[in-house]
PDB file of C-alpha atoms and ligand atoms in Angstrom:
ATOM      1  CA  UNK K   1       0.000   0.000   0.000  1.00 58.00           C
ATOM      2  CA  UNK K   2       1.250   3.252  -0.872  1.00 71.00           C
ATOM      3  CA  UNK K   3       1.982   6.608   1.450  1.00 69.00           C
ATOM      4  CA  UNK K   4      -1.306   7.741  -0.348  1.00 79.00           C
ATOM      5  CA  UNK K   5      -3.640   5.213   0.035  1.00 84.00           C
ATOM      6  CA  UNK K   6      -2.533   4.673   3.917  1.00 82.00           C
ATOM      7  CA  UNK K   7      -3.256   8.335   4.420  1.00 88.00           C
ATOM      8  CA  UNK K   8      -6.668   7.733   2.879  1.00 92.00           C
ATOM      9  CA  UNK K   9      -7.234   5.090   5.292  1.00 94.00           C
ATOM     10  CA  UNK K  10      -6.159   6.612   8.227  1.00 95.00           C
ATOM     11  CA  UNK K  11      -8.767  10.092   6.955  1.00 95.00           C
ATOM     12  CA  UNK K  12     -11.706   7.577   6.935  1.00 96.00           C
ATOM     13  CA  UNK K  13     -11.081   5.607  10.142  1.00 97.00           C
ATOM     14  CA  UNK K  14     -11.376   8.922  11.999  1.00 97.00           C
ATOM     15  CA  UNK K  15     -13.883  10.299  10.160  1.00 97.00           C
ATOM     16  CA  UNK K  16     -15.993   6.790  10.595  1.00 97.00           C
ATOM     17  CA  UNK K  17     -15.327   6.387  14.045  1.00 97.00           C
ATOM     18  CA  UNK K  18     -14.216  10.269  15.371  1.00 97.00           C
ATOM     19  CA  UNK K  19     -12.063  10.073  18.335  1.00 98.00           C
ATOM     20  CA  UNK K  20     -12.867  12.127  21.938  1.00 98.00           C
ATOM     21  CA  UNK K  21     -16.126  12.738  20.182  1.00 96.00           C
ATOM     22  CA  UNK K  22     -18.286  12.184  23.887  1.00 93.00           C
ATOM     23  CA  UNK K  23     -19.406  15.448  25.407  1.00 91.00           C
ATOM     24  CA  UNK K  24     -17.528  16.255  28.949  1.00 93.00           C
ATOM     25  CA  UNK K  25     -18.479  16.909  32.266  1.00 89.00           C
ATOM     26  CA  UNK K  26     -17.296  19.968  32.865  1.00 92.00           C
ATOM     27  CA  UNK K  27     -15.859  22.058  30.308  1.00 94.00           C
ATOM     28  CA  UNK K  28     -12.683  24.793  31.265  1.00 94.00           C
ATOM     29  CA  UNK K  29     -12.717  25.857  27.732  1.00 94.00           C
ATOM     30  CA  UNK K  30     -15.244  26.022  24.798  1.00 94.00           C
ATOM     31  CA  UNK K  31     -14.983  27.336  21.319  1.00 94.00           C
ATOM     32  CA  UNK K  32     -17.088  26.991  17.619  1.00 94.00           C
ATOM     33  CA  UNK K  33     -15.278  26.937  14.760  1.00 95.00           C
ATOM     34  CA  UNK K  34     -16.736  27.508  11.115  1.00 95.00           C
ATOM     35  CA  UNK K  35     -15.967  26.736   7.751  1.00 95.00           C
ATOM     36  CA  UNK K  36     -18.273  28.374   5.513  1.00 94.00           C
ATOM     37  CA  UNK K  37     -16.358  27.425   2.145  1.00 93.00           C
ATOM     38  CA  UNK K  38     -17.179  24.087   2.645  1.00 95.00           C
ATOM     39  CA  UNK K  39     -20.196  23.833   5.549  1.00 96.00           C
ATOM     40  CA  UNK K  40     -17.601  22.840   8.161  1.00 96.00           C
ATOM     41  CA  UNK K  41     -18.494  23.033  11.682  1.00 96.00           C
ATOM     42  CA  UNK K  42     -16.044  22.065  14.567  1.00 96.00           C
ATOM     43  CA  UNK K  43     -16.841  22.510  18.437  1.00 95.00           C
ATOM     44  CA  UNK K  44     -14.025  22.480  20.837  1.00 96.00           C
ATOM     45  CA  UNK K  45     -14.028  21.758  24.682  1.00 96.00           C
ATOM     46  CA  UNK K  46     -11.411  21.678  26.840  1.00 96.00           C
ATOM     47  CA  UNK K  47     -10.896  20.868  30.353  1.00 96.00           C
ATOM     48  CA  UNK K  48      -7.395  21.820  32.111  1.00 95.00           C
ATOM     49  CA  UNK K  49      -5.409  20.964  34.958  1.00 96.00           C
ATOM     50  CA  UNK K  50      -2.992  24.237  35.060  1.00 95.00           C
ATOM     51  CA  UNK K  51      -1.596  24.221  31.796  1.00 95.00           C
ATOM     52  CA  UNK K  52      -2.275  20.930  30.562  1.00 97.00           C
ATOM     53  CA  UNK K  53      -5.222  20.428  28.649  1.00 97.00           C
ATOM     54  CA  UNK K  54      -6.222  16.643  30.228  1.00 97.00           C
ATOM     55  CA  UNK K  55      -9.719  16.057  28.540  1.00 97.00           C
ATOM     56  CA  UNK K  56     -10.598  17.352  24.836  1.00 97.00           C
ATOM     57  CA  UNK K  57     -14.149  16.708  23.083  1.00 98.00           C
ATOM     58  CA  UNK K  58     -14.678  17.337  19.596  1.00 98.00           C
ATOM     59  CA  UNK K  59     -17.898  17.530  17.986  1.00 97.00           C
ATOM     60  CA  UNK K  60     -19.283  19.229  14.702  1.00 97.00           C
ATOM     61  CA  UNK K  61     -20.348  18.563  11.271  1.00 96.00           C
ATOM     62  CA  UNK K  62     -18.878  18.561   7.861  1.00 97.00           C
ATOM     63  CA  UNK K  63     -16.744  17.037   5.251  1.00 96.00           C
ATOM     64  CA  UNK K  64     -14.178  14.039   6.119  1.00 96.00           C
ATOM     65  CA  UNK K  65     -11.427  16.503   5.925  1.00 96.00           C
ATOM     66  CA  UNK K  66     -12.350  18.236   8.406  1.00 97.00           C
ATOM     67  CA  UNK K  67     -13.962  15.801  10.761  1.00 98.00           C
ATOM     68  CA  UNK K  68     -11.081  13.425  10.312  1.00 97.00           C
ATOM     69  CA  UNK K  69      -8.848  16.252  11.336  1.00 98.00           C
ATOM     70  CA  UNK K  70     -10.559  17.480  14.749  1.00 98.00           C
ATOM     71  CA  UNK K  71     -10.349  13.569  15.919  1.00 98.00           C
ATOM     72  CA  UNK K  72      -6.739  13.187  15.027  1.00 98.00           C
ATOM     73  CA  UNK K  73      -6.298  16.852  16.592  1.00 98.00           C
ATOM     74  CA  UNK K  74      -8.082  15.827  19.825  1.00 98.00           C
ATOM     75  CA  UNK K  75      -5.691  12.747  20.416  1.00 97.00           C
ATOM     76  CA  UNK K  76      -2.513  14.499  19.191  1.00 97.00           C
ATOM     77  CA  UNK K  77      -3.169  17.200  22.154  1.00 97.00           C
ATOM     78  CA  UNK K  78      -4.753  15.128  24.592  1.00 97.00           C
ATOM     79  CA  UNK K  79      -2.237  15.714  28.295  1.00 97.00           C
ATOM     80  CA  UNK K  80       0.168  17.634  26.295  1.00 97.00           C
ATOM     81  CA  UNK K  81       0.831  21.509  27.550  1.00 97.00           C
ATOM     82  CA  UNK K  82      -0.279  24.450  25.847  1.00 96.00           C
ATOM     83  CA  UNK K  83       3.363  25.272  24.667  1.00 96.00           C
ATOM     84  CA  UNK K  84       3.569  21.856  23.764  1.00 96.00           C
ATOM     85  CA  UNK K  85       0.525  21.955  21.695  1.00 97.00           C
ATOM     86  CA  UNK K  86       1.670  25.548  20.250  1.00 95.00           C
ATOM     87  CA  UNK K  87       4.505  23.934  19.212  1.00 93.00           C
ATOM     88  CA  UNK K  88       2.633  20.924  17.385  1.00 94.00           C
ATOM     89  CA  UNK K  89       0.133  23.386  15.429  1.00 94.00           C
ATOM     90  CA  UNK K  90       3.224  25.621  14.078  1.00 92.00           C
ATOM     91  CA  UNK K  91       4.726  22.012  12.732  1.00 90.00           C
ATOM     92  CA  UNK K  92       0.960  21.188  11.605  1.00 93.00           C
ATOM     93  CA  UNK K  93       1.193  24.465   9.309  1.00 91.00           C
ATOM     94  CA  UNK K  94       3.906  24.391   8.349  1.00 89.00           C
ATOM     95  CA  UNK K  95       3.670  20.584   7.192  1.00 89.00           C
ATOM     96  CA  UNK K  96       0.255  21.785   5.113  1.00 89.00           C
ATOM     97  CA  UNK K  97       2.013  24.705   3.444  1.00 85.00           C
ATOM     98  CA  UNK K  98       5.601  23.388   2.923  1.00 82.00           C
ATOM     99  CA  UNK K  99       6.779  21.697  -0.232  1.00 75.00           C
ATOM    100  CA  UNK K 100       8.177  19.098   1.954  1.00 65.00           C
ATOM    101  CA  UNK K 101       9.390  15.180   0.725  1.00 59.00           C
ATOM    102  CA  UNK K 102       7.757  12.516   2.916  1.00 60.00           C
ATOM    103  CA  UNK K 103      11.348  11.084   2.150  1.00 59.00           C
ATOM    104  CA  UNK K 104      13.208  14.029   4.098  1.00 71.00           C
ATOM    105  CA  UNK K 105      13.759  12.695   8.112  1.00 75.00           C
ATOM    106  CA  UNK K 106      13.762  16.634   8.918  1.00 76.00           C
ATOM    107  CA  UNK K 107      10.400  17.110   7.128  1.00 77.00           C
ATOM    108  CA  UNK K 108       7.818  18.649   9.520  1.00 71.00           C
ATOM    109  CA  UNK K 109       5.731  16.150   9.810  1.00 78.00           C
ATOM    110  CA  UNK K 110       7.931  13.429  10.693  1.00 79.00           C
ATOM    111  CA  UNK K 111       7.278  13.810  13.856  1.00 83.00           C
ATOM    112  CA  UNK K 112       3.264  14.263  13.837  1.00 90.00           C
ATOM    113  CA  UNK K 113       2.173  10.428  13.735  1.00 89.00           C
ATOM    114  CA  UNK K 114      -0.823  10.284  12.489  1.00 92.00           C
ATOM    115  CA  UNK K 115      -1.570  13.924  11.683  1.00 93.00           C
ATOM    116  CA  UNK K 116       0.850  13.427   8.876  1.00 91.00           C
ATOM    117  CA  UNK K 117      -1.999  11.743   7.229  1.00 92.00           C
ATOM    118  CA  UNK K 118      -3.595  15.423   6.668  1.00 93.00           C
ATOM    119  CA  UNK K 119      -0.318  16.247   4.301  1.00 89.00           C
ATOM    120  CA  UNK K 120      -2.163  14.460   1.124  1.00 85.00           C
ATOM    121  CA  UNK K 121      -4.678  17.888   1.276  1.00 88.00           C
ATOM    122  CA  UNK K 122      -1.805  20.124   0.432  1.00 86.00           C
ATOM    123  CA  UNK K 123      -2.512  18.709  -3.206  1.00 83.00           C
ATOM    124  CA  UNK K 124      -6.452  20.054  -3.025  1.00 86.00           C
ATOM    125  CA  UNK K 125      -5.252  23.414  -1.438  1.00 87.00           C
ATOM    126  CA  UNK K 126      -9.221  24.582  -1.055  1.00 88.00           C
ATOM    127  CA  UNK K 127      -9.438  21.579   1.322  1.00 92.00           C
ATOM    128  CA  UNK K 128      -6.080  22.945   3.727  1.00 93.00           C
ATOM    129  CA  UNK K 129      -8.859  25.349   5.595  1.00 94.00           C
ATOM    130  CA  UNK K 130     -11.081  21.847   5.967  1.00 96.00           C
ATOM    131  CA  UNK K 131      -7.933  20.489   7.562  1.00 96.00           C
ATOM    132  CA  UNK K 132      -6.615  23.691   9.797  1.00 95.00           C
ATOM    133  CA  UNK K 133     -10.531  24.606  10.922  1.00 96.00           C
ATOM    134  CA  UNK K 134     -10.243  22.604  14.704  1.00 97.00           C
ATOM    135  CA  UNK K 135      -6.337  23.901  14.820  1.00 96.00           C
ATOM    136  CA  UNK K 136      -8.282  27.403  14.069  1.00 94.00           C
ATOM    137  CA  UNK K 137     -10.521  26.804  16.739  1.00 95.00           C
ATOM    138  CA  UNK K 138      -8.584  25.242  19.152  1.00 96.00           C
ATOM    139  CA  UNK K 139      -6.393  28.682  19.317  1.00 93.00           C
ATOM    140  CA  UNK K 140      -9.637  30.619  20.285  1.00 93.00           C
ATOM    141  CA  UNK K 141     -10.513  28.177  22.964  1.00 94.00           C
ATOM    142  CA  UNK K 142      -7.268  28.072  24.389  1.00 92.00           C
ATOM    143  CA  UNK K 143      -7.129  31.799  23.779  1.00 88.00           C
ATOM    144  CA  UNK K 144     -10.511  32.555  25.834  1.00 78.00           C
ATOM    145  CA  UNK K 145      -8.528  31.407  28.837  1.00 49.00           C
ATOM    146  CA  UNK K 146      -7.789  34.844  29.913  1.00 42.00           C
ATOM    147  CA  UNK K 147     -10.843  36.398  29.848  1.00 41.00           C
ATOM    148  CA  UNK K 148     -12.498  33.034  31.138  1.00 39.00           C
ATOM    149  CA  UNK K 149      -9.896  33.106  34.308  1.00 35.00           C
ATOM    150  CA  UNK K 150     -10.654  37.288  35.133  1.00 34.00           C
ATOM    151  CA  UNK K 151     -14.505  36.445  35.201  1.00 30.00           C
ATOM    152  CA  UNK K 152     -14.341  32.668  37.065  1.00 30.00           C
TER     153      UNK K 152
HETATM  154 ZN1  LIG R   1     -14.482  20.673   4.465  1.00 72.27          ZN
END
């Protein structure tokens, strides 16, 4: 099986079965997220222990792009800091807008996992805001946090 078709698989298994889709308890952190290019819709809740963000739901509605991409966003982040999660969604971009090899150890997404899947969009590059739309929205959740924090 090629790079290609195992990125196509790995698109439809979260889009079939979306990961960290169940609705929390208690939510720290909330955001919506909208596409309007392609109908996207992404939801984003967040629960934090300091800065550690140690429960993530995703829910929404869209195309597999962008579904596929919030559940492989919600377990790439899942007990990771926020600098640590700043840090994967600036290698996240630049993996969708580089002109990178998969060949090339020192390519940005070599050390994404899964999320490297999301690198076949580049080719469809009206389908890169499908992709980036939780990313999007998981910077104004995590973003709120001030405000939230003043008025708690
Ligand atoms: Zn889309």
């Amino acid at each position: 099986m090629g790079l290609d078709s195992l990125y196509k698989e790995v698109i439809l298994d979260h889009y079939r079965n979306p990961r960290n889709r169940a609705e929390l308890g208690s939510v720290d952190r909330h955001a919506d997220g909208n596409n309007p290019l392609c109908g996207d819709k992404v939801s984003v809740d967040l629960t934090l222990d300091g800065d550690t963000v140690t429960e993530i739901a995703i829910t929404g509605q869209g195309c597999s792009i962008s579904q596929a991409s919030g559940s492989l966003m919600s377990e790439a982040i899942k007990g990771k800091t926020i600098d640590e999660i700043a840090r994967l969604r600036e290698l996240f971009t630049t993996m969708m807008t580089s002109e990178d090899q998969f060949v090339d150890p020192d390519r940005p997404g070599a050390t994404l996992g899964e999320l490297e899947a999301l690198s076949g969009v580049k080719a469809f590059p009206v389908r890169i805001k499908c992709a980036s739309l939780p990313w999007a929205t998981l910077d104004v959740a995590i973003s709120g946090a001030a405000d939230r924090v003043t008025t708690d």
